[in-house]
Coordinates of C-alpha atoms in Angstrom, one line a residue:
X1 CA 0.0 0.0 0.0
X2 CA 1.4 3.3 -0.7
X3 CA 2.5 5.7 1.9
X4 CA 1.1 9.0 2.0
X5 CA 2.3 12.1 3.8
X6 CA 0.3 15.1 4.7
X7 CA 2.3 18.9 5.1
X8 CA 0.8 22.0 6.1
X9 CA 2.4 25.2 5.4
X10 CA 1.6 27.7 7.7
X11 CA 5.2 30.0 8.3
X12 CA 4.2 32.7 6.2
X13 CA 4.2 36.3 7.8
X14 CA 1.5 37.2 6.3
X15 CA 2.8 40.3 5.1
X16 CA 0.1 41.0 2.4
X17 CA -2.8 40.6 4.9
X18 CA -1.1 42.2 7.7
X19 CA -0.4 45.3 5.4
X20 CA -4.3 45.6 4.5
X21 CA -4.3 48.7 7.1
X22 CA -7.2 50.3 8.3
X23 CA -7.8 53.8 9.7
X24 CA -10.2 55.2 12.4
X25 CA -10.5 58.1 14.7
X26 CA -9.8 57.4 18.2
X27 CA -9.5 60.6 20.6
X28 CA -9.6 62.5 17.3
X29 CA -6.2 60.6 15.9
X30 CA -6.0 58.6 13.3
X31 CA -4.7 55.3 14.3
X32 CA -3.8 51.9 12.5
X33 CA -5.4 48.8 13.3
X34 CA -2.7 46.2 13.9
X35 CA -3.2 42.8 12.3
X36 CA -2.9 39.4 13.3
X37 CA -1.4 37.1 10.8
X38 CA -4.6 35.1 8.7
X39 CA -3.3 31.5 10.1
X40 CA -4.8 33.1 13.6
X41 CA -7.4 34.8 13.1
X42 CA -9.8 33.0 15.3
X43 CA -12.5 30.9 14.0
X44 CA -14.5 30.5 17.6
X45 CA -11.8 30.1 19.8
X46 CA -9.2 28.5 18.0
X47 CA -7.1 29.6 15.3
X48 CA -7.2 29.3 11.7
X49 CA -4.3 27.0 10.9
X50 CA -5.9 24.7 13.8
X51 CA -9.0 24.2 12.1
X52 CA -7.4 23.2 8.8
X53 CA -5.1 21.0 10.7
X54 CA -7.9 19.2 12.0
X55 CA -10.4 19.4 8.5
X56 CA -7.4 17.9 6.8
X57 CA -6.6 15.0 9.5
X58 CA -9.6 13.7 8.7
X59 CA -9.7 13.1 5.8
X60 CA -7.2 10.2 5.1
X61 CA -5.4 7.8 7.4
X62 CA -1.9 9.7 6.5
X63 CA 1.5 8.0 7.4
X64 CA 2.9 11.2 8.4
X65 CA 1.7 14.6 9.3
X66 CA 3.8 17.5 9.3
X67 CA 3.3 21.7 9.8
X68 CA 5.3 23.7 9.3
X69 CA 5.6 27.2 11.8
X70 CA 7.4 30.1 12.6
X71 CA 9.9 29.1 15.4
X72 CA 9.1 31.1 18.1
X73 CA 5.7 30.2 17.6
X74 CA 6.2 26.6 17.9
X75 CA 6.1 25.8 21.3
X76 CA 2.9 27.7 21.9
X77 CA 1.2 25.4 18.6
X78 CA 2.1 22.4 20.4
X79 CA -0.8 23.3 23.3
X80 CA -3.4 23.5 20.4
X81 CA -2.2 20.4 19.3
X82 CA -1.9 18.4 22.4
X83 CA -5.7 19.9 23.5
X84 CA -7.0 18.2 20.3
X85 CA -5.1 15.0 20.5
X86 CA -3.2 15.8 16.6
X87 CA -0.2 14.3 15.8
X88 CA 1.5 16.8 13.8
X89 CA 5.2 17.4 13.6
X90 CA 5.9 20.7 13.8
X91 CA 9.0 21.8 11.6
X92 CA 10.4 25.6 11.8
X93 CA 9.6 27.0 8.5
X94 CA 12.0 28.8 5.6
X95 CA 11.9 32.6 4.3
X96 CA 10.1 31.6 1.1
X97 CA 6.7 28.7 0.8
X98 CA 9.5 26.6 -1.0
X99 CA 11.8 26.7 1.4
X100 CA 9.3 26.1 4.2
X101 CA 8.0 23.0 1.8
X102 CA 11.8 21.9 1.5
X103 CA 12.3 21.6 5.6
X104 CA 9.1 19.9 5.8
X105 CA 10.3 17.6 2.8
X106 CA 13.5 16.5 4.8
X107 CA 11.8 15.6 8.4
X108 CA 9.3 12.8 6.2
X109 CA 9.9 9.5 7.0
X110 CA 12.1 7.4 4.6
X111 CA 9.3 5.3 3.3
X112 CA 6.6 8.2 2.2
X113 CA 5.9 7.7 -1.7
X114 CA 3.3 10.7 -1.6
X115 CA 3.0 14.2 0.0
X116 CA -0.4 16.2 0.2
X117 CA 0.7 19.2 0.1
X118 CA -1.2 21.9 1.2
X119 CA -1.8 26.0 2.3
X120 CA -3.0 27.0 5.4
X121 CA -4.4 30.1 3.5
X122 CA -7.0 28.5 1.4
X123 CA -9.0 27.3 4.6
X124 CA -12.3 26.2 3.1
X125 CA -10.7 23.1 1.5
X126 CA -13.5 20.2 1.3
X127 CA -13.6 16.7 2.4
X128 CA -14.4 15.7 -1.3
X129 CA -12.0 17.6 -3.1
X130 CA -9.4 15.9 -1.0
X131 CA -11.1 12.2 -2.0
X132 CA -11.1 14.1 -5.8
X133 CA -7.6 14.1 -5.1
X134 CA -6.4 11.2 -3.0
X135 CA -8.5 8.9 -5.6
X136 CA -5.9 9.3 -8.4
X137 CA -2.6 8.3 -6.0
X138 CA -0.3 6.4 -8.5
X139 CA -1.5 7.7 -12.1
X140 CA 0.4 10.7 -11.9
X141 CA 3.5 12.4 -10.8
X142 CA 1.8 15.1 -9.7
X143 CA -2.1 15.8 -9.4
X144 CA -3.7 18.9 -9.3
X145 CA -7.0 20.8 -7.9
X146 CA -8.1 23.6 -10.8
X147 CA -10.7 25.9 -11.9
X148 CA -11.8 27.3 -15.3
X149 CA -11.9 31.0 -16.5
X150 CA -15.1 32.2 -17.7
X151 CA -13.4 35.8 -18.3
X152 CA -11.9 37.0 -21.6
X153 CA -7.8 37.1 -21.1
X154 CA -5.5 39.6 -22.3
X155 CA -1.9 40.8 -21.3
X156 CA -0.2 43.9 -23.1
X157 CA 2.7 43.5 -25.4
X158 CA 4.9 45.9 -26.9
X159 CA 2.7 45.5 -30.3
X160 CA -0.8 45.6 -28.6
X161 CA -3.1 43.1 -26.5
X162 CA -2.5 39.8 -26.6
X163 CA -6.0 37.4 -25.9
X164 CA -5.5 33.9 -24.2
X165 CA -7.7 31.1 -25.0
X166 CA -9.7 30.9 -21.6
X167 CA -10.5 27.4 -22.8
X168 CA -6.3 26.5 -22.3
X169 CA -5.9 28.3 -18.6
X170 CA -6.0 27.3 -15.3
X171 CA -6.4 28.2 -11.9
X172 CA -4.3 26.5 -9.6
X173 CA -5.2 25.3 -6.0
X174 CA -4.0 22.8 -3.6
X175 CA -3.9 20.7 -1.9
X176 CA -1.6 18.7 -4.4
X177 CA -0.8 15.3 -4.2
X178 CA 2.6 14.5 -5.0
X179 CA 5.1 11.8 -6.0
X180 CA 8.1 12.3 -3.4
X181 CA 10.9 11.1 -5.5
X182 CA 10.0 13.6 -8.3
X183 CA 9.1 16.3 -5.7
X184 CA 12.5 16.4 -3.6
X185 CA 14.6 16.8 -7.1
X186 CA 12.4 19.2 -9.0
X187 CA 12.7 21.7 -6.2
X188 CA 16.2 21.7 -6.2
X189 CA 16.3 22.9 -9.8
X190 CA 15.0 26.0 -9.0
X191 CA 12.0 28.7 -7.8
X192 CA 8.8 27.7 -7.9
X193 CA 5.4 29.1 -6.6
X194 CA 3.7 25.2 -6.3
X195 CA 4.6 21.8 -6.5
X196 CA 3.1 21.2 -10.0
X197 CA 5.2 23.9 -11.6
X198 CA 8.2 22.2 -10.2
X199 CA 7.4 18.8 -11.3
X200 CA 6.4 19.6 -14.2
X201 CA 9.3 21.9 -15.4
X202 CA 11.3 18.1 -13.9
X203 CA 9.5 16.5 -16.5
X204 CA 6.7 15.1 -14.1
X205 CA 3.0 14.1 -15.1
X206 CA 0.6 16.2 -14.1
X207 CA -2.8 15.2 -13.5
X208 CA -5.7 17.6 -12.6
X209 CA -9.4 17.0 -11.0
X210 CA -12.1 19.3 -10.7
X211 CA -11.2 21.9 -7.8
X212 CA -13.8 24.0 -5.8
X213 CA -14.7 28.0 -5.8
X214 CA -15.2 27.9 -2.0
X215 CA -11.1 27.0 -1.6
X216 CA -9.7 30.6 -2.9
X217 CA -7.0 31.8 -0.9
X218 CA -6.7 33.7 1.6
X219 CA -4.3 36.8 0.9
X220 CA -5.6 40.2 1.6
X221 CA -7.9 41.6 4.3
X222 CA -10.9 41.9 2.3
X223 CA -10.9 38.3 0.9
X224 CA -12.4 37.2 4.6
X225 CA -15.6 38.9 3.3
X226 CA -17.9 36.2 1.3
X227 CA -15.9 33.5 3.4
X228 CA -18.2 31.2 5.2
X229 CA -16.0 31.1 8.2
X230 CA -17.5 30.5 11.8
X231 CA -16.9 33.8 13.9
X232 CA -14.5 34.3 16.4
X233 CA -15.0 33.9 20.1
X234 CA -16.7 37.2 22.0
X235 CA -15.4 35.9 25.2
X236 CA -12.6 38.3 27.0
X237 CA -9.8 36.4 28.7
X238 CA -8.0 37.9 32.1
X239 CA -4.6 37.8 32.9
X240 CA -2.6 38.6 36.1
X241 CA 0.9 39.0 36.3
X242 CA 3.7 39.9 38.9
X243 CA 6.8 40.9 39.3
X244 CA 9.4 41.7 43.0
X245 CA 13.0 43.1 42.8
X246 CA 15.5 43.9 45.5
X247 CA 16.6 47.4 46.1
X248 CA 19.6 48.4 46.7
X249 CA 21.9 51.7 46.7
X250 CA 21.9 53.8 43.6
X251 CA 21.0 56.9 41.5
X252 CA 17.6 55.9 40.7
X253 CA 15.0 53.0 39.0
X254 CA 12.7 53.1 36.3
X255 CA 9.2 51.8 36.3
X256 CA 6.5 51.8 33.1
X257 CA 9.8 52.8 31.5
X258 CA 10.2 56.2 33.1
X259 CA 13.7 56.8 35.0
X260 CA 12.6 57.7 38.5
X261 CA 15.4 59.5 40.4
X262 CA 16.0 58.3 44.0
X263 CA 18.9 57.0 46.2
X264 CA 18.0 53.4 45.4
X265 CA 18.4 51.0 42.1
X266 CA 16.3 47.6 41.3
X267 CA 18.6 44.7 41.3
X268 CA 18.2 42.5 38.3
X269 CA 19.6 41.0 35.2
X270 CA 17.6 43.9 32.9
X271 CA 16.7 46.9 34.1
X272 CA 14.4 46.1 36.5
X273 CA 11.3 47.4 35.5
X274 CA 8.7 45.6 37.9
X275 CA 6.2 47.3 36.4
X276 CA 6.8 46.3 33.0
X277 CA 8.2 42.6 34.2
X278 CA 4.5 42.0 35.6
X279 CA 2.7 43.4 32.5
X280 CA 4.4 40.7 30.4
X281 CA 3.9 38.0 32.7
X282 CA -0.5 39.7 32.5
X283 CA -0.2 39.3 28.6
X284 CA 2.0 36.2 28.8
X285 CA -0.8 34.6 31.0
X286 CA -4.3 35.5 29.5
X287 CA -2.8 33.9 26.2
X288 CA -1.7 31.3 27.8
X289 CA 2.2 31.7 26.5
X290 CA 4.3 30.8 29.0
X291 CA 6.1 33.8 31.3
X292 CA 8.8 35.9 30.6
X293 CA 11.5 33.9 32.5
X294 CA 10.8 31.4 29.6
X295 CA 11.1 34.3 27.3
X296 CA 13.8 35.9 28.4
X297 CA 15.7 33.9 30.1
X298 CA 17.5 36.0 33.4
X299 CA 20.9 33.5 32.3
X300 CA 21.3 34.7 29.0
X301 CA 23.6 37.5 28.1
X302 CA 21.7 38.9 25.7
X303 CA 19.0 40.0 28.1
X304 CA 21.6 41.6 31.0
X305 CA 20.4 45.1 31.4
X306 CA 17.5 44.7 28.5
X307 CA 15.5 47.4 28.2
X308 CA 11.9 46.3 29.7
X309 CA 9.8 48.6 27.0
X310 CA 11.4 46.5 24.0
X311 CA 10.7 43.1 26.6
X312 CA 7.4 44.4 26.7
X313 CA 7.3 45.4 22.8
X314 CA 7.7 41.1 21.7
X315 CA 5.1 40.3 24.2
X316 CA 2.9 42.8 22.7
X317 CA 3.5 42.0 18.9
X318 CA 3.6 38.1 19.6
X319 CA -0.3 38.1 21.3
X320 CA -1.2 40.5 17.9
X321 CA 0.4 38.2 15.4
X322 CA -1.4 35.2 17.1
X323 CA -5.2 36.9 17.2
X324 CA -5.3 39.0 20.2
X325 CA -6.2 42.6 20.6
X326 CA -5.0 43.9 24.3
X327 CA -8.6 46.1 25.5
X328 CA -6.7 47.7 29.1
X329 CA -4.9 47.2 32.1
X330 CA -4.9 47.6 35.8
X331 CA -1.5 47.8 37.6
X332 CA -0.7 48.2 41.5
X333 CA 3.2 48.9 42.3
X334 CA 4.0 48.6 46.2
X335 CA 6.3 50.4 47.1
X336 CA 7.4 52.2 50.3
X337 CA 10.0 54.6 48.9
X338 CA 10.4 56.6 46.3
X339 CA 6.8 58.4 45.4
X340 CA 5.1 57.2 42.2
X341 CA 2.1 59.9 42.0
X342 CA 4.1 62.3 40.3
X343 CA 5.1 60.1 37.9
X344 CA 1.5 57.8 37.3
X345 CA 0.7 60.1 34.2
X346 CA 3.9 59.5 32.3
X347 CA 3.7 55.6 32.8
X348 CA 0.6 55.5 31.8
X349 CA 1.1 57.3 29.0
X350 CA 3.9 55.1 27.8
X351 CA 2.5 51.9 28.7
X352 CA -0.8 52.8 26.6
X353 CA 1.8 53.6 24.0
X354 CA 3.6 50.4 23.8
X355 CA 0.2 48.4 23.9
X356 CA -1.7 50.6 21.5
X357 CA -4.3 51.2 23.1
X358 CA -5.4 54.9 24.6
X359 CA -4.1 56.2 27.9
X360 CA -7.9 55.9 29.6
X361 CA -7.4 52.7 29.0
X362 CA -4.7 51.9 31.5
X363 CA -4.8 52.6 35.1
X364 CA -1.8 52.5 37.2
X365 CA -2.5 52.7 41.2
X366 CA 0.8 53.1 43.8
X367 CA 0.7 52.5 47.4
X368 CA 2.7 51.4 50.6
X369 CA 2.7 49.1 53.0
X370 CA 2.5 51.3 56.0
X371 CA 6.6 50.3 56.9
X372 CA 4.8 46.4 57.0
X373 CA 7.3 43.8 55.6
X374 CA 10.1 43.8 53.0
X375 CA 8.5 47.1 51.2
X376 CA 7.9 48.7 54.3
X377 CA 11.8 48.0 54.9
X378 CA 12.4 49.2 51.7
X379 CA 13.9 46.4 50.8
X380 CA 12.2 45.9 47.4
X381 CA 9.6 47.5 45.0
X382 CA 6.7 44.7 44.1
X383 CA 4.2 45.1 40.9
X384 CA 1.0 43.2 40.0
X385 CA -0.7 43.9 36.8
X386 CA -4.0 42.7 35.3
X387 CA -4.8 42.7 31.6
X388 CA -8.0 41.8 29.8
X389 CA -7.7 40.8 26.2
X390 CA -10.4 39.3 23.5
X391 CA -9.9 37.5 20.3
X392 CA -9.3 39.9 16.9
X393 CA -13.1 40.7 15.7
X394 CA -12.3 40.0 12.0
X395 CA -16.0 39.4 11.5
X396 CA -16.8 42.5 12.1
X397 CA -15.0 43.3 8.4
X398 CA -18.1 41.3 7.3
X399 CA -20.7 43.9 8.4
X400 CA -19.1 46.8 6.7
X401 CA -17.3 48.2 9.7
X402 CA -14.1 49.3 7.9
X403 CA -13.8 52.1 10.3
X404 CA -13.9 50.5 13.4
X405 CA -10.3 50.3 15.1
X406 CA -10.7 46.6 17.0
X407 CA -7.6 47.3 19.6
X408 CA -10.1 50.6 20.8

């Protein structure tokens, strides 16, 4: 019996549909809605490349399943995974599709004959254009999902227009089904956009089937409207994070990224910014990412005396890439000595900077201990920060709301 493999690509940035910016008018500014990248966008709770990863495991009894991910990404995929019981193998992807394909191509098992190979993007592939598919394993080199052109065709030439007979084009969709021992050679010999242009230009068969107008591909912003894709999730999620540093003798500490002046200084591997420390771990927590020890590592050189607003900054962009819009934040820094109050509106203002979001939306509170304890002592300077977050509102695109600035 014939061994087939499945691979999903899914390490694209995205750039296209993260570059489909929107405007609105928030506190009488224009601001720009931040994207997530389209694998995340959030269909109900869990994210797009999640549902295809499950549509597609159904499908066929594969040998081998594989995905291919950004790297820092990885370890927080492997959660989804492991909460649906899917036995993918995750494989950091390449700066180009092909090169993504190529990685994916080298973790298969020695014994695959065929690879399905197919795009996260186009997330409305059927259970019966796979069989379409799957049914013709063996008769070709290579077979491929298409549709026909019912448009007139014309490009422009130095001489004039040139028509194209409709009847003799093709649009091109995957998934595509694959012979492996033609595959892995044909993409060596060059750069191809698909797996059928590469076999083919190798000399491969190519086979086609009938493909299906609800698989087009996701590229730009505006090609979620018309996609019948289940909303996502209205449900907020909370997170609480802290943070505690030692004081000790010095010309000062910063906190929310301000420099404080004072006769003390935070003891730490970075700068010490509690405030900030505490506001990653909020972020870190409500999308259930690990905490920033895990991200930043307090033995690793390249973190000694890190600047906490840049810390803060990868928290930030990693919870937009993967769906989230940050909605405000509530932070409480003990400390006995020195006096935050005259510095509450500056933090504030640069946290709701840093989180995009406006400054009404994030409240900082500062208070002693009445001399009680290690603060009291002033000893150390303690921070606790809660966030609330929802899932990106992309459906919201689908009512017309073009305006609307989700992170506000």
């Amino acid at each position: 019996m014939l061994k087939i493999a499945l691979i999903l690509l899914g390490a694209g940035d995205s750039s296209r549909f993260r570059d489909s910016t929107q405007e609105s008018l928030c506190n009488h500014t224009k601001n720009v809605t931040k994207l997530p990248k389209k694998q995340w966008i959030r269909i109900g709770a869990i994210p797009l490349w999640l549902k295809v990863a499950i549509d597609l495991h159904n499908v066929y009894p594969f040998s081998q399943s594989i995905l291919t991910a950004k790297g820092n990404e990885i370890p927080y995929m492997h959660k989804y995974l492991d909460s649906y019981a899917l036995d993918y193998k995750l494989i950091e992807g390449g700066a180009s599709r092909q090169e993504s394909l190529q990685n994916a191509i080298n973790a298969l098992n020695a014994d695959v004959d065929f690879v399905l190979v197919h795009d996260i993007a186009r997330c409305l592939v059927s259970e019966a254009l796979c069989q379409r598919i799957l049914k013709e394993v063996g008769n070709y080199d290579c077979v491929v999902p298409y549709l026909s052109l019912c448009d007139t065709i014309a490009y422009q030439e130095n001489d004039g227009l040139q028509y194209l007979k409709r009847d003799s084009l093709k649009i091109i969709q995957t998934p595509q089904l694959s012979r492996l021992s033609i595959l892995k050679p044909a993409l060596d010999k060059g750069d191809f956009t698909d797996e059928s242009s590469a076999i083919s230009a190798h000399g491969g068969q190519i086979g086609f089937v009938l493909g299906d107008k609800e698989a087009k591909k996701l590229t730009f912003l505006e090609d979620l409207e018309g996609m019948r894709l289940q909303s996502p999730s209205r449900k907020t999620l909370i997170g609480l994070g802290s943070d505690i540093h030692a004081l000790d003798k010095g010309d000062g500490i910063i906190l929310g990224g301000i420099p404080i002046p004072c006769p003390f200084k935070l003891i730490a591997h970075s700068d010490g910014d509690v405030c900030l420390h505490a506001l990653c771990d909020a972020i870190l927590g409500a999308i259930g990412a690990g905490d920033i020890g895990e991200w930043f590592p307090d033995n690793d050189d390249n973190y000694k005396g890190a600047d906490s607003k840049e810390l803060l900054q990868t928290i930030v962009s990693f919870s937009t890439e993967v769906g989230y819009a940050i909605l405000q934040t509530d932070i409480t820094i003990f400390a006995q000595k020195p006096k935050i109050a005259p510095y509450k509106s500056a933090i504030e203002k640069n946290i709701a900077k840093i989180l995009g979001i406006p400054s009404f939306k994030v409240n900082l509170k500062a208070t002693t201990t009445e001399k009680l304890g290690f603060i009291g002592r002033e000893e150390g300077i303690l921070a606790q920060a809660n966030v609330v977050l929802e899932y990106f509102n992309w459906k919201r695109l689908q009512k017309g709301l073009f305006h609307e600035n989700f992170n506000h």
